[in-house]
Amino acid sequence: MSITSLDNTFVASTYGRFPIELSHGKGAKLVDTNGKEYIDMGTGIAVNLFGVCDDEWNAAVKAQLDKLAHTSNLYYTEPCAKLAEILCARTGMKKVFFSNSGAEANECAIKTARRYSFKKYGDGRSTIVTLKQSFHGRTITTLAATGQDSFHTEFGPFTEGFVYADANDINSVITLAEENNACAVMMELVQGEGGVMKLDEAFVTAVADFCNKNDILLIIDEVQTGNGRTGSLYAYEQFGIIPDIVSTAKGLGGGLPIGATMFGTKTDDVLTPGSHGSTFGGNPVCCAGAYNIISRIDDKLLSDVKAKSEYIFNELGSADGIKSVSGMGLMIGLETEKDAKEIVALCREKGVLVLTAKTKVRLLPPLNITMEELTKAVNVIKECIK
Ligand SMILES: *Cc1c(COP(=O)(O)O)cnc(C)c1O
């Protein structure tokens, strides 16, 4: 049987896969089992920050693999400790909890917010305000946190204690937080799955002010926006706010599964021994790869990300068939006259892999994509959208 038929027969049918069997690649180049080459503008959904088969990341992962792969959290290991240190040093956050995915990083953020509030104020102050069109994960609780009705059917009952405010409407956040005696507000600064919508800066600072004045924790979900993707190490830096909790995953691993929940001064001692955990959390191999990724997100790379972003906004903003370009850094949404799915298929035929987000075409190229590859990809996209 072919790979495709084996997969269709034996892998649970939860994904609408594109009709390609990927085999290998280098950087932004992917090759399928027929030998056809593609320029990757999706990076495994914002995961492969430096593309695939990156020499430095591979070396870091292999070196750790040759020492030990897993220990459980009963023991100390260097990669986990060093990754936590560099994350805190680069962000000003105080402590980090490691897990294995974005959903788990958000679960930890939610548990921490509720425990913080319970310890200080007792029962009844557990609601978390999230935003409409948000996406926070696929577990029952993070689905409940996700502010899209379409995610709230069939799998009920869902976790209680989430209410959904309108994005960019501060009064909606304040009213819901006050009515429900909220303990936290959780949001993405660029709503990825919701259509690559960047929040207004004035709204974000108003939410941060309101949270700060009322001892409501501000949780920023940087699972997709984080790790250099938007042109700063974390997107919140560009909004001039200091969150109480930051969750991240995707690009942090550079290709291996890892989630991280970072705690600021208010929340760094909320979790205590036994209160939370994960068997694989802080896995040495994943952490060694992630350390390599974070240590390479420097000013030079970030200014390249911004320059490439400007290039895409300029080239595609005025292209035939485009209605609007949204997003931040190398997390970009294209509102097109043609159907987004049709554009994805056309681009694929012409050797460029792009994604969708709601009704938009979504671009998440490797941060180190060469200008030559990017120019090629943008030209193909221009052809396909007009
Ligand atoms: C992808 C994503 C998640 C879920 O991450 P998983 O690793 O798939 O669990 C959560 N929040 C945001 C903003 C995401 O983009």
Coordinates of N, CA, C and O in Angstrom, one line a residue, residues 112-223:
T112 N -2.8 27.9 36.8 CA -2.0 28.9 37.6 C -2.9 30.1 37.9 O -2.9 30.5 39.1
A113 N -3.6 30.6 37.0 CA -4.5 31.8 37.2 C -5.5 31.5 38.3 O -5.8 32.3 39.2
R114 N -6.1 30.3 38.1 CA -7.2 30.0 39.1 C -6.6 29.7 40.5 O -7.2 30.1 41.5
R115 N -5.5 29.1 40.5 CA -4.9 28.8 41.9 C -4.4 30.1 42.5 O -4.6 30.3 43.7
Y116 N -3.9 31.1 41.7 CA -3.5 32.4 42.2 C -4.7 33.0 42.9 O -4.6 33.5 44.0
S117 N -5.8 33.0 42.2 CA -6.9 33.7 42.7 C -7.5 33.0 43.9 O -8.0 33.6 44.9
F118 N -7.6 31.7 43.8 CA -8.1 30.9 44.9 C -7.4 31.1 46.2 O -8.0 31.3 47.3
K119 N -6.0 31.1 46.1 CA -5.2 31.3 47.3 C -5.4 32.7 47.9 O -5.4 32.9 49.1
K120 N -5.6 33.7 47.1 CA -5.7 35.1 47.6 C -7.1 35.5 47.9 O -7.4 36.2 48.9
Y121 N -8.1 35.0 47.1 CA -9.5 35.5 47.3 C -10.5 34.4 47.6 O -11.7 34.7 47.8
G122 N -10.1 33.2 47.6 CA -11.0 32.1 47.9 C -11.9 31.7 46.7 O -11.6 32.2 45.6
D123 N -12.9 30.9 46.9 CA -13.8 30.4 45.9 C -14.5 31.5 45.1 O -14.7 32.6 45.7
G124 N -15.0 31.2 43.9 CA -15.9 32.1 43.2 C -15.2 33.2 42.4 O -15.9 34.1 41.9
R125 N -13.9 33.2 42.3 CA -13.3 34.2 41.4 C -12.4 33.4 40.4 O -11.2 33.4 40.5
S126 N -13.0 32.6 39.5 CA -12.3 31.7 38.7 C -12.5 31.9 37.2 O -11.9 31.2 36.4
T127 N -13.4 32.8 36.8 CA -13.7 33.0 35.4 C -12.6 33.6 34.6 O -11.9 34.5 35.2
I128 N -12.3 33.2 33.4 CA -11.3 33.8 32.6 C -12.0 34.4 31.3 O -12.8 33.7 30.7
V129 N -11.7 35.6 31.1 CA -12.2 36.3 29.9 C -11.2 36.0 28.7 O -10.0 36.3 28.8
T130 N -11.8 35.5 27.6 CA -11.0 35.3 26.4 C -11.7 36.1 25.3 O -12.7 36.7 25.6
L131 N -11.1 36.1 24.1 CA -11.7 36.9 23.0 C -12.4 36.1 22.0 O -12.0 34.9 21.7
K132 N -13.5 36.7 21.4 CA -14.1 36.0 20.2 C -13.1 35.8 19.1 O -12.2 36.7 19.0
Q133 N -13.2 34.8 18.4 CA -12.3 34.5 17.3 C -10.9 34.0 17.7 O -9.9 33.9 17.0
S134 N -10.8 33.7 19.1 CA -9.5 33.3 19.6 C -9.3 31.8 19.3 O -10.3 31.1 18.9
F135 N -8.1 31.3 19.5 CA -7.9 29.8 19.5 C -6.8 29.5 20.5 O -5.7 30.1 20.6
H136 N -7.2 28.6 21.5 CA -6.2 28.3 22.5 C -5.9 26.8 22.7 O -5.2 26.4 23.6
G137 N -6.5 25.9 21.8 CA -6.1 24.5 21.9 C -7.2 23.6 21.7 O -8.4 24.0 21.5
R138 N -6.9 22.3 21.8 CA -7.9 21.2 21.5 C -8.3 20.4 22.7 O -9.1 19.4 22.5
T139 N -7.8 20.6 23.9 CA -8.3 19.8 25.0 C -9.6 20.4 25.4 O -10.0 21.5 24.9
I140 N -10.3 19.7 26.2 CA -11.7 20.1 26.6 C -11.7 21.6 27.2 O -12.5 22.4 26.9
T141 N -10.6 21.8 28.0 CA -10.6 23.1 28.7 C -10.1 24.2 27.7 O -10.7 25.3 27.7
T142 N -9.1 23.9 26.9 CA -8.7 25.0 26.0 C -9.6 25.2 24.8 O -9.7 26.3 24.3
L143 N -10.5 24.2 24.5 CA -11.6 24.4 23.6 C -12.6 25.3 24.2 O -13.1 26.2 23.6
A144 N -12.8 25.1 25.5 CA -13.8 26.0 26.2 C -13.2 27.4 26.2 O -14.0 28.4 26.1
A145 N -11.9 27.6 26.3 CA -11.3 28.9 26.3 C -11.3 29.6 24.9 O -11.3 30.8 24.8
T146 N -11.4 28.7 23.9 CA -11.4 29.2 22.5 C -12.8 29.9 22.2 O -13.8 29.3 22.4
G147 N -12.7 31.2 21.8 CA -13.9 32.0 21.7 C -14.6 31.9 20.3 O -14.8 32.9 19.6
Q148 N -14.8 30.6 19.9 CA -15.5 30.4 18.6 C -16.6 29.3 18.8 O -16.3 28.2 19.2
D149 N -17.9 29.7 18.6 CA -19.0 28.8 18.9 C -18.8 27.5 18.2 O -19.2 26.4 18.7
S150 N -18.2 27.5 17.0 CA -18.1 26.2 16.2 C -17.3 25.2 17.0 O -17.4 24.0 16.7
F151 N -16.5 25.6 17.9 CA -15.7 24.6 18.7 C -16.5 24.1 19.9 O -15.9 23.3 20.7
H152 N -17.7 24.6 20.2 CA -18.4 24.3 21.4 C -19.6 23.4 21.2 O -20.6 23.6 21.9
T153 N -19.5 22.5 20.2 CA -20.5 21.5 20.0 C -20.0 20.1 20.1 O -18.7 19.9 20.1
E154 N -20.8 19.2 20.3 CA -20.5 17.7 20.2 C -19.6 17.1 21.3 O -19.7 16.0 21.6
F155 N -18.7 17.9 21.9 CA -17.8 17.4 22.9 C -18.1 17.7 24.3 O -17.3 17.5 25.2
G156 N -19.3 18.3 24.5 CA -19.7 18.7 25.8 C -19.9 17.6 26.8 O -19.9 16.5 26.4
P157 N -19.9 17.9 28.1 CA -19.9 19.2 28.7 C -18.4 19.8 28.7 O -17.5 19.0 28.9
F158 N -18.3 21.1 28.5 CA -17.0 21.7 28.5 C -16.7 22.3 29.9 O -17.6 22.4 30.7
T159 N -15.4 22.6 30.1 CA -15.0 23.2 31.3 C -15.7 24.6 31.5 O -15.8 25.4 30.6
E160 N -16.3 24.8 32.7 CA -17.0 26.1 32.9 C -16.0 27.2 33.2 O -14.8 26.9 33.5
G161 N -16.5 28.4 33.2 CA -15.6 29.5 33.6 C -14.9 30.3 32.6 O -13.8 30.9 32.8
F162 N -15.4 30.3 31.3 CA -14.9 31.1 30.3 C -16.0 32.0 29.7 O -17.1 31.5 29.4
V163 N -15.7 33.2 29.5 CA -16.6 34.2 28.8 C -15.8 34.9 27.7 O -14.6 35.0 27.8
Y164 N -16.5 35.3 26.7 CA -15.9 35.7 25.4 C -16.2 37.2 25.1 O -17.3 37.5 24.8
A165 N -15.1 38.0 25.2 CA -15.3 39.4 24.9 C -15.0 39.7 23.4 O -14.4 38.9 22.7
D166 N -15.5 40.9 22.9 CA -15.2 41.3 21.6 C -13.8 41.8 21.5 O -13.4 42.6 22.3
A167 N -13.0 41.3 20.5 CA -11.7 41.8 20.3 C -11.7 43.3 20.0 O -12.7 43.8 19.4
N168 N -10.8 44.1 20.5 CA -10.7 45.5 20.3 C -11.8 46.3 20.9 O -12.0 47.5 20.5
D169 N -12.5 45.8 21.9 CA -13.6 46.5 22.6 C -13.3 46.4 24.1 O -13.7 45.4 24.7
I170 N -12.7 47.4 24.6 CA -12.3 47.4 26.0 C -13.5 47.3 26.9 O -13.4 46.6 28.0
N171 N -14.6 47.9 26.6 CA -15.8 47.9 27.4 C -16.3 46.5 27.5 O -16.8 46.1 28.6
S172 N -16.2 45.8 26.5 CA -16.7 44.4 26.5 C -15.9 43.5 27.5 O -16.4 42.8 28.3
V173 N -14.6 43.8 27.5 CA -13.7 43.0 28.4 C -14.0 43.4 29.8 O -14.2 42.6 30.7
I174 N -14.1 44.7 30.1 CA -14.3 45.2 31.5 C -15.7 44.7 32.0 O -15.8 44.2 33.1
T175 N -16.7 44.8 31.2 CA -18.1 44.4 31.6 C -18.1 42.9 32.0 O -18.6 42.6 33.0
L176 N -17.5 42.1 31.1 CA -17.6 40.7 31.3 C -16.7 40.3 32.5 O -17.1 39.4 33.3
A177 N -15.6 41.0 32.7 CA -14.7 40.7 33.8 C -15.4 41.0 35.1 O -15.3 40.3 36.1
E178 N -16.0 42.2 35.1 CA -16.7 42.6 36.4 C -17.9 41.8 36.7 O -18.1 41.3 37.8
E179 N -18.7 41.5 35.7 CA -20.0 40.7 35.9 C -19.7 39.3 36.4 O -20.4 38.7 37.1
N180 N -18.5 38.8 36.0 CA -18.2 37.4 36.3 C -17.1 37.2 37.3 O -16.7 36.1 37.6
N181 N -16.7 38.3 38.0 CA -15.7 38.3 39.0 C -14.5 37.5 38.5 O -14.0 36.5 39.0
A182 N -13.9 38.0 37.3 CA -12.9 37.2 36.6 C -11.5 37.2 37.4 O -11.2 38.1 38.1
C183 N -10.8 36.1 37.2 CA -9.4 36.1 37.7 C -8.4 36.4 36.7 O -7.2 36.6 37.0
A184 N -8.7 36.3 35.4 CA -7.7 36.5 34.4 C -8.4 36.9 33.0 O -9.5 36.6 32.8
V185 N -7.6 37.5 32.2 CA -7.9 37.7 30.8 C -6.8 37.0 30.0 O -5.6 37.1 30.3
M186 N -7.2 36.2 29.0 CA -6.3 35.5 28.2 C -6.5 35.8 26.7 O -7.6 35.8 26.3
M187 N -5.4 36.2 26.0 CA -5.6 36.5 24.6 C -4.3 36.3 23.8 O -3.2 36.3 24.3
E188 N -4.5 36.2 22.5 CA -3.4 36.2 21.5 C -3.3 37.6 21.0 O -4.3 38.3 20.9
L189 N -2.1 38.1 20.7 CA -2.0 39.5 20.3 C -2.2 39.6 18.7 O -2.6 40.6 18.2
V190 N -1.9 38.5 18.1 CA -2.3 38.3 16.7 C -3.1 37.0 16.7 O -2.6 36.0 16.9
Q191 N -4.4 37.1 16.4 CA -5.3 35.9 16.4 C -4.9 35.1 15.2 O -5.3 35.5 14.1
G192 N -4.2 34.0 15.4 CA -3.7 33.2 14.3 C -4.8 32.4 13.5 O -5.2 32.8 12.4
E193 N -5.3 31.4 14.2 CA -6.3 30.5 13.6 C -7.6 31.3 13.3 O -8.3 31.0 12.3
G194 N -7.8 32.4 14.0 CA -9.0 33.2 13.8 C -8.9 34.1 12.6 O -9.9 34.9 12.3
G195 N -7.8 34.1 11.9 CA -7.8 34.9 10.6 C -6.6 35.9 10.6 O -6.6 36.9 9.9
V196 N -5.5 35.6 11.4 CA -4.3 36.5 11.4 C -4.7 37.9 11.7 O -4.3 38.8 10.9
M197 N -5.4 38.2 12.7 CA -5.9 39.5 13.1 C -5.1 40.1 14.2 O -5.1 39.6 15.3
K198 N -4.3 41.1 13.9 CA -3.5 41.8 15.0 C -4.5 42.7 15.8 O -5.3 43.4 15.3
L199 N -4.3 42.6 17.1 CA -5.2 43.4 18.0 C -4.6 44.9 18.0 O -3.5 45.1 17.8
D200 N -5.6 45.8 18.2 CA -5.2 47.2 18.3 C -4.3 47.5 19.5 O -4.6 46.9 20.6
E201 N -3.3 48.2 19.3 CA -2.4 48.5 20.5 C -3.1 49.2 21.6 O -2.9 48.9 22.8
A202 N -4.0 50.1 21.3 CA -4.7 50.9 22.3 C -5.5 49.9 23.2 O -5.6 50.1 24.4
F203 N -6.2 49.0 22.5 CA -7.0 48.0 23.2 C -6.1 47.1 24.1 O -6.4 46.9 25.3
V204 N -5.0 46.7 23.6 CA -4.1 45.8 24.4 C -3.6 46.5 25.6 O -3.6 46.0 26.7
T205 N -3.2 47.8 25.5 CA -2.7 48.5 26.7 C -3.8 48.8 27.6 O -3.6 48.7 28.8
A206 N -5.0 49.0 27.1 CA -6.2 49.3 28.0 C -6.5 48.0 28.8 O -6.8 48.1 30.0
V207 N -6.4 46.8 28.2 CA -6.7 45.6 28.9 C -5.6 45.4 30.0 O -5.9 45.1 31.1
A208 N -4.3 45.6 29.6 CA -3.3 45.5 30.5 C -3.4 46.4 31.8 O -3.3 46.0 32.9
D209 N -3.8 47.6 31.5 CA -4.1 48.6 32.6 C -5.2 48.1 33.5 O -5.1 48.2 34.7
F210 N -6.3 47.7 32.9 CA -7.5 47.3 33.6 C -7.1 46.1 34.5 O -7.4 46.0 35.7
C211 N -6.4 45.1 33.9 CA -6.0 43.9 34.6 C -5.1 44.3 35.8 O -5.3 43.8 37.0
N212 N -4.1 45.1 35.6 CA -3.2 45.5 36.6 C -3.9 46.2 37.8 O -3.6 45.9 38.9
K213 N -4.8 47.1 37.5 CA -5.5 47.8 38.5 C -6.4 46.9 39.4 O -6.7 47.2 40.5
N214 N -6.9 45.8 38.8 CA -7.8 45.0 39.5 C -7.3 43.6 39.9 O -8.1 42.7 40.3
D215 N -6.0 43.5 39.9 CA -5.3 42.2 40.2 C -6.0 41.0 39.4 O -6.1 39.9 40.0
I216 N -6.3 41.3 38.2 CA -6.8 40.3 37.2 C -5.5 39.9 36.4 O -4.9 40.8 35.9
L217 N -5.2 38.6 36.4 CA -4.0 38.2 35.7 C -4.1 38.4 34.2 O -5.2 38.1 33.6
L218 N -3.1 38.9 33.5 CA -3.0 39.0 32.1 C -2.2 37.8 31.5 O -1.0 37.7 31.8
I219 N -2.9 36.9 30.8 CA -2.2 35.8 30.2 C -2.1 36.0 28.7 O -3.2 36.3 28.0
I220 N -0.9 36.0 28.1 CA -0.8 36.2 26.7 C -0.4 34.9 26.1 O 0.6 34.3 26.4
D221 N -1.2 34.4 25.1 CA -1.0 33.2 24.4 C -0.1 33.5 23.2 O -0.5 34.0 22.2
E222 N 1.2 33.1 23.4 CA 2.2 33.3 22.3 C 2.6 32.0 21.7 O 3.7 31.8 21.3
V223 N 1.6 31.1 21.6 CA 2.0 29.8 21.1 C 2.4 30.0 19.6 O 3.4 29.4 19.1

